[in-house]
Amino acid sequence: MRYFRIKEDREAGYTGDVDAAHKWKLPGVFGCPACKATWGDNSRAYPSVDLTPVASLANFEKARAEPIEEYERLRALVLPYLPPGAVLEPGSALGPLVGNAQGRFGPLVSPNPWWLLIQREALEKLQSEDLRGLKGCRTQLRFRQRNSPELLELELLPLGRAHPDCLPPDRKPPCPRCGRFGLTLPKPLLLDAATLPNHLDVFRLEDFSTVIVCTERFVDACQRLGLDGVAFHPLPTPMVST
């Protein structure tokens, strides 16, 4: 099986623009007692999550950094509402995308490298191809135009890791308290084939969550159905880790 990274296709000629954020978010961590880092990363997003039953929703509405004890308290409140396979980290985004959109959109849309939006008709076509794990979630986007499309956000679970050969040999393990990995995205990026899921055709990497990966089955279906708007970049998958 071959794998590809999904990115915006700037040559497709679409003018669509999305200015939005997810409705809720976990705070980042301020001065982790284990690694001393202050950080948060909103590239992990679970748009299907509904936090309305949670008390004190205001705690999840503003991006900020908190002491790790407060982050862990809020994280525990969110855990029961996550989809199976979800993994949280400081700054994780939750709930639907809320904001404004305008312009002409393709069937597939990647407003930034870690979001993948799709028009409903395109999603239905892909689901009819028996692609695995395609979960479209409603957005709350306001369009400044008539005849606006219905854009859904694909919920992407974090699975699969970078191959050790593309990572620094002196790298440290993730922080045991806050989970911070602390590495920049390697170039070139190699995938560890032994860690890749066999039940999903599109997902995000667990260790580099800004990277959206799909299988050749997904690519073939999009090309056969004429679904454009994104580009597919091959990712090597060495079979033996060192």
CSV table of C-alpha atoms in Angstrom, one decimal:
chain,number,residue,atom,x,y,z
A,1,MET,CA,0.0,0.0,0.0
A,2,ARG,CA,1.3,3.5,-0.9
A,3,TYR,CA,0.6,6.5,1.2
A,4,PHE,CA,0.3,10.2,0.4
A,5,ARG,CA,0.3,13.5,2.2
A,6,ILE,CA,-2.7,15.7,1.5
A,7,LYS,CA,-2.1,19.5,1.0
A,8,GLU,CA,-4.0,22.4,-0.6
A,9,ASP,CA,-3.7,22.4,-4.4
A,10,ARG,CA,-2.9,26.0,-5.1
A,11,GLU,CA,-2.9,25.3,-8.9
A,12,ALA,CA,-6.5,24.2,-8.9
A,13,GLY,CA,-7.8,27.8,-9.4
A,14,TYR,CA,-10.3,27.9,-6.5
A,15,THR,CA,-10.7,31.1,-4.5
A,16,GLY,CA,-12.3,29.8,-1.4
A,17,ASP,CA,-11.2,31.3,2.0
A,18,VAL,CA,-12.0,30.1,5.5
A,19,ASP,CA,-11.5,32.2,8.6
A,20,ALA,CA,-12.7,30.0,11.4
A,21,ALA,CA,-11.7,28.2,14.6
A,22,HIS,CA,-13.2,25.2,16.5
A,23,LYS,CA,-15.9,26.1,19.0
A,24,TRP,CA,-14.0,24.7,22.0
A,25,LYS,CA,-10.4,24.0,22.9
A,26,LEU,CA,-8.3,22.7,25.7
A,27,PRO,CA,-5.8,25.2,27.2
A,28,GLY,CA,-2.1,24.9,26.6
A,29,VAL,CA,0.3,24.1,29.4
A,30,PHE,CA,2.2,26.8,31.2
A,31,GLY,CA,5.6,25.7,32.5
A,32,CYS,CA,5.2,22.0,32.6
A,33,PRO,CA,6.9,20.8,35.8
A,34,ALA,CA,8.6,17.9,34.0
A,35,CYS,CA,10.0,19.5,30.8
A,36,LYS,CA,9.5,23.2,31.7
A,37,ALA,CA,7.9,23.9,28.4
A,38,THR,CA,5.0,26.3,27.8
A,39,TRP,CA,3.1,25.0,24.7
A,40,GLY,CA,-0.1,24.0,23.1
A,41,ASP,CA,-1.0,22.6,19.6
A,42,ASN,CA,-4.5,22.9,18.1
A,43,SER,CA,-3.7,20.7,15.1
A,44,ARG,CA,-5.5,17.8,16.8
A,45,ALA,CA,-9.2,18.4,16.2
A,46,TYR,CA,-12.3,16.4,17.0
A,47,PRO,CA,-15.2,18.2,15.3
A,48,SER,CA,-17.8,15.6,16.3
A,49,VAL,CA,-17.4,16.4,20.0
A,50,ASP,CA,-20.3,18.1,21.7
A,51,LEU,CA,-19.3,19.7,25.1
A,52,THR,CA,-22.7,21.3,25.8
A,53,PRO,CA,-23.4,18.9,28.7
A,54,VAL,CA,-20.2,20.0,30.4
A,55,ALA,CA,-20.5,22.6,33.1
A,56,SER,CA,-18.5,25.9,32.9
A,57,LEU,CA,-18.2,25.8,29.1
A,58,ALA,CA,-16.4,29.2,29.4
A,59,ASN,CA,-13.3,27.2,30.4
A,60,PHE,CA,-13.1,25.8,26.9
A,61,GLU,CA,-13.8,28.9,24.9
A,62,LYS,CA,-10.6,30.9,25.1
A,63,ALA,CA,-7.1,29.8,23.9
A,64,ARG,CA,-4.6,30.3,26.7
A,65,ALA,CA,-2.0,28.5,28.7
A,66,GLU,CA,-2.7,27.1,32.2
A,67,PRO,CA,-0.7,25.3,34.9
A,68,ILE,CA,-0.7,21.6,34.1
A,69,GLU,CA,-3.0,20.7,37.0
A,70,GLU,CA,-5.7,22.9,35.5
A,71,TYR,CA,-5.1,21.4,32.0
A,72,GLU,CA,-5.4,17.9,33.5
A,73,ARG,CA,-8.6,18.8,35.3
A,74,LEU,CA,-10.2,20.1,32.1
A,75,ARG,CA,-8.9,17.3,30.1
A,76,ALA,CA,-10.6,14.8,32.4
A,77,LEU,CA,-13.9,16.5,31.8
A,78,VAL,CA,-13.6,16.2,28.1
A,79,LEU,CA,-12.5,12.5,27.9
A,80,PRO,CA,-16.0,11.0,28.1
A,81,TYR,CA,-17.1,12.8,25.0
A,82,LEU,CA,-14.3,11.8,22.6
A,83,PRO,CA,-14.7,9.4,19.7
A,84,PRO,CA,-12.9,6.1,20.0
A,85,GLY,CA,-9.2,6.4,19.2
A,86,ALA,CA,-9.0,10.1,20.0
A,87,VAL,CA,-5.8,11.3,21.7
A,88,LEU,CA,-5.7,14.7,23.5
A,89,GLU,CA,-2.8,17.0,24.0
A,90,PRO,CA,-2.6,20.7,25.3
A,91,GLY,CA,-4.4,23.0,22.9
A,92,SER,CA,-6.6,20.2,21.2
A,93,ALA,CA,-9.6,21.6,19.3
A,94,LEU,CA,-13.1,20.4,19.9
A,95,GLY,CA,-16.5,20.8,18.3
A,96,PRO,CA,-17.5,22.3,14.9
A,97,LEU,CA,-15.6,25.0,13.0
A,98,VAL,CA,-17.2,28.4,13.5
A,99,GLY,CA,-16.4,31.4,11.4
A,100,ASN,CA,-16.7,32.9,7.9
A,101,ALA,CA,-16.1,31.5,4.5
A,102,GLN,CA,-16.3,33.0,1.0
A,103,GLY,CA,-15.2,32.3,-2.6
A,104,ARG,CA,-15.3,29.3,-4.8
A,105,PHE,CA,-14.5,26.0,-3.2
A,106,GLY,CA,-13.5,22.6,-4.8
A,107,PRO,CA,-14.9,19.3,-3.7
A,108,LEU,CA,-12.0,18.9,-1.2
A,109,VAL,CA,-10.7,21.9,0.8
A,110,SER,CA,-7.6,22.2,3.0
A,111,PRO,CA,-7.6,25.8,4.4
A,112,ASN,CA,-4.5,24.9,6.4
A,113,PRO,CA,-2.3,21.8,6.5
A,114,TRP,CA,-4.2,20.1,9.4
A,115,TRP,CA,-7.8,20.6,8.3
A,116,LEU,CA,-9.6,18.6,5.6
A,117,LEU,CA,-13.0,19.9,4.5
A,118,ILE,CA,-15.2,18.3,1.9
A,119,GLN,CA,-18.4,19.2,0.2
A,120,ARG,CA,-21.3,16.8,1.1
A,121,GLU,CA,-21.8,15.5,-2.4
A,122,ALA,CA,-18.1,14.6,-2.6
A,123,LEU,CA,-18.2,12.8,0.7
A,124,GLU,CA,-21.2,10.8,-0.4
A,125,LYS,CA,-19.4,9.8,-3.6
A,126,LEU,CA,-16.3,8.7,-1.6
A,127,GLN,CA,-18.4,6.7,0.9
A,128,SER,CA,-20.0,4.9,-2.0
A,129,GLU,CA,-16.5,3.7,-2.9
A,130,ASP,CA,-16.3,1.8,0.4
A,131,LEU,CA,-13.4,4.0,1.6
A,132,ARG,CA,-12.8,3.4,5.3
A,133,GLY,CA,-13.2,5.9,8.2
A,134,LEU,CA,-14.7,8.9,6.4
A,135,LYS,CA,-16.6,10.8,9.1
A,136,GLY,CA,-17.9,14.1,7.9
A,137,CYS,CA,-18.9,16.6,10.7
A,138,ARG,CA,-21.1,19.7,10.3
A,139,THR,CA,-19.4,23.1,10.4
A,140,GLN,CA,-20.9,26.4,11.4
A,141,LEU,CA,-19.5,28.5,8.6
A,142,ARG,CA,-21.2,31.7,7.5
A,143,PHE,CA,-20.9,32.3,3.8
A,144,ARG,CA,-20.9,35.8,2.4
A,145,GLN,CA,-22.5,34.8,-0.9
A,146,ARG,CA,-25.5,33.1,-2.4
A,147,ASN,CA,-25.5,29.4,-3.5
A,148,SER,CA,-22.9,28.6,-0.8
A,149,PRO,CA,-21.7,25.0,-0.5
A,150,GLU,CA,-22.2,22.7,2.5
A,151,LEU,CA,-18.7,22.1,3.8
A,152,LEU,CA,-18.1,19.3,6.3
A,153,GLU,CA,-15.0,18.6,8.2
A,154,LEU,CA,-13.5,15.2,8.1
A,155,GLU,CA,-12.6,13.9,11.6
A,156,LEU,CA,-9.1,12.6,11.4
A,157,LEU,CA,-7.8,10.2,14.1
A,158,PRO,CA,-4.1,10.3,15.1
A,159,LEU,CA,-2.5,7.1,13.9
A,160,GLY,CA,0.8,6.2,12.4
A,161,ARG,CA,4.2,7.6,13.1
A,162,ALA,CA,7.3,8.9,11.3
A,163,HIS,CA,10.0,6.4,10.6
A,164,PRO,CA,13.0,6.6,13.0
A,165,ASP,CA,15.4,7.0,10.0
A,166,CYS,CA,14.1,10.6,9.4
A,167,LEU,CA,14.3,11.6,13.0
A,168,PRO,CA,17.4,13.0,15.0
A,169,PRO,CA,19.3,10.1,16.5
A,170,ASP,CA,19.7,12.0,19.8
A,171,ARG,CA,16.0,12.8,20.1
A,172,LYS,CA,14.4,12.6,23.5
A,173,PRO,CA,11.2,10.7,24.3
A,174,PRO,CA,8.0,12.7,24.8
A,175,CYS,CA,7.6,14.4,28.1
A,176,PRO,CA,6.0,11.9,30.5
A,177,ARG,CA,3.8,14.6,32.1
A,178,CYS,CA,2.5,16.8,29.3
A,179,GLY,CA,3.4,14.6,26.3
A,180,ARG,CA,5.4,17.3,24.4
A,181,PHE,CA,7.4,15.7,21.6
A,182,GLY,CA,9.4,18.8,20.7
A,183,LEU,CA,10.6,17.9,17.2
A,184,THR,CA,10.1,19.9,14.0
A,185,LEU,CA,8.6,18.1,11.0
A,186,PRO,CA,11.5,16.2,9.3
A,187,LYS,CA,12.4,16.8,5.6
A,188,PRO,CA,12.1,14.4,3.9
A,189,LEU,CA,9.3,12.7,6.0
A,190,LEU,CA,9.3,8.9,6.0
A,191,LEU,CA,6.5,6.8,7.4
A,192,ASP,CA,6.9,3.8,9.7
A,193,ALA,CA,4.9,1.2,7.9
A,194,ALA,CA,4.6,-0.9,11.0
A,195,THR,CA,2.6,1.8,12.8
A,196,LEU,CA,0.1,2.7,10.0
A,197,PRO,CA,-3.6,1.8,10.4
A,198,ASN,CA,-5.1,-0.9,8.2
A,199,HIS,CA,-8.7,0.2,8.8
A,200,LEU,CA,-8.6,3.9,7.7
A,201,ASP,CA,-8.0,5.5,4.3
A,202,VAL,CA,-7.4,9.0,5.7
A,203,PHE,CA,-5.9,10.0,9.1
A,204,ARG,CA,-3.4,12.3,10.7
A,205,LEU,CA,0.0,11.2,12.1
A,206,GLU,CA,0.2,10.7,15.9
A,207,ASP,CA,3.6,12.3,16.3
A,208,PHE,CA,3.3,15.0,13.7
A,209,SER,CA,-0.4,15.9,13.8
A,210,THR,CA,-0.2,18.7,11.2
A,211,VAL,CA,0.3,15.9,8.6
A,212,ILE,CA,-2.8,14.4,7.0
A,213,VAL,CA,-2.1,11.1,5.3
A,214,CYS,CA,-4.3,9.0,2.9
A,215,THR,CA,-3.9,5.7,1.2
A,216,GLU,CA,-3.6,5.2,-2.6
A,217,ARG,CA,-7.2,3.9,-2.4
A,218,PHE,CA,-8.3,7.4,-1.4
A,219,VAL,CA,-6.2,9.0,-4.1
A,220,ASP,CA,-7.5,6.6,-6.8
A,221,ALA,CA,-11.1,7.2,-5.9
A,222,CYS,CA,-10.7,11.0,-5.9
A,223,GLN,CA,-9.0,11.0,-9.3
A,224,ARG,CA,-11.5,8.6,-10.8
A,225,LEU,CA,-14.4,10.7,-9.5
A,226,GLY,CA,-12.8,14.0,-10.5
A,227,LEU,CA,-12.7,15.4,-6.9
A,228,ASP,CA,-10.0,18.0,-6.8
A,229,GLY,CA,-9.0,20.9,-4.6
A,230,VAL,CA,-6.1,19.1,-2.9
A,231,ALA,CA,-2.8,17.7,-4.0
A,232,PHE,CA,-1.4,14.3,-3.1
A,233,HIS,CA,2.3,14.0,-2.3
A,234,PRO,CA,3.9,10.5,-2.0
A,235,LEU,CA,5.4,9.5,1.4
A,236,PRO,CA,8.0,6.8,1.4
A,237,THR,CA,7.5,3.9,3.9
A,238,PRO,CA,10.7,2.0,4.6
A,239,MET,CA,9.8,-1.4,5.9
A,240,VAL,CA,12.5,-1.9,8.4
A,241,SER,CA,13.1,0.4,11.4
A,242,THR,CA,16.6,1.0,12.7
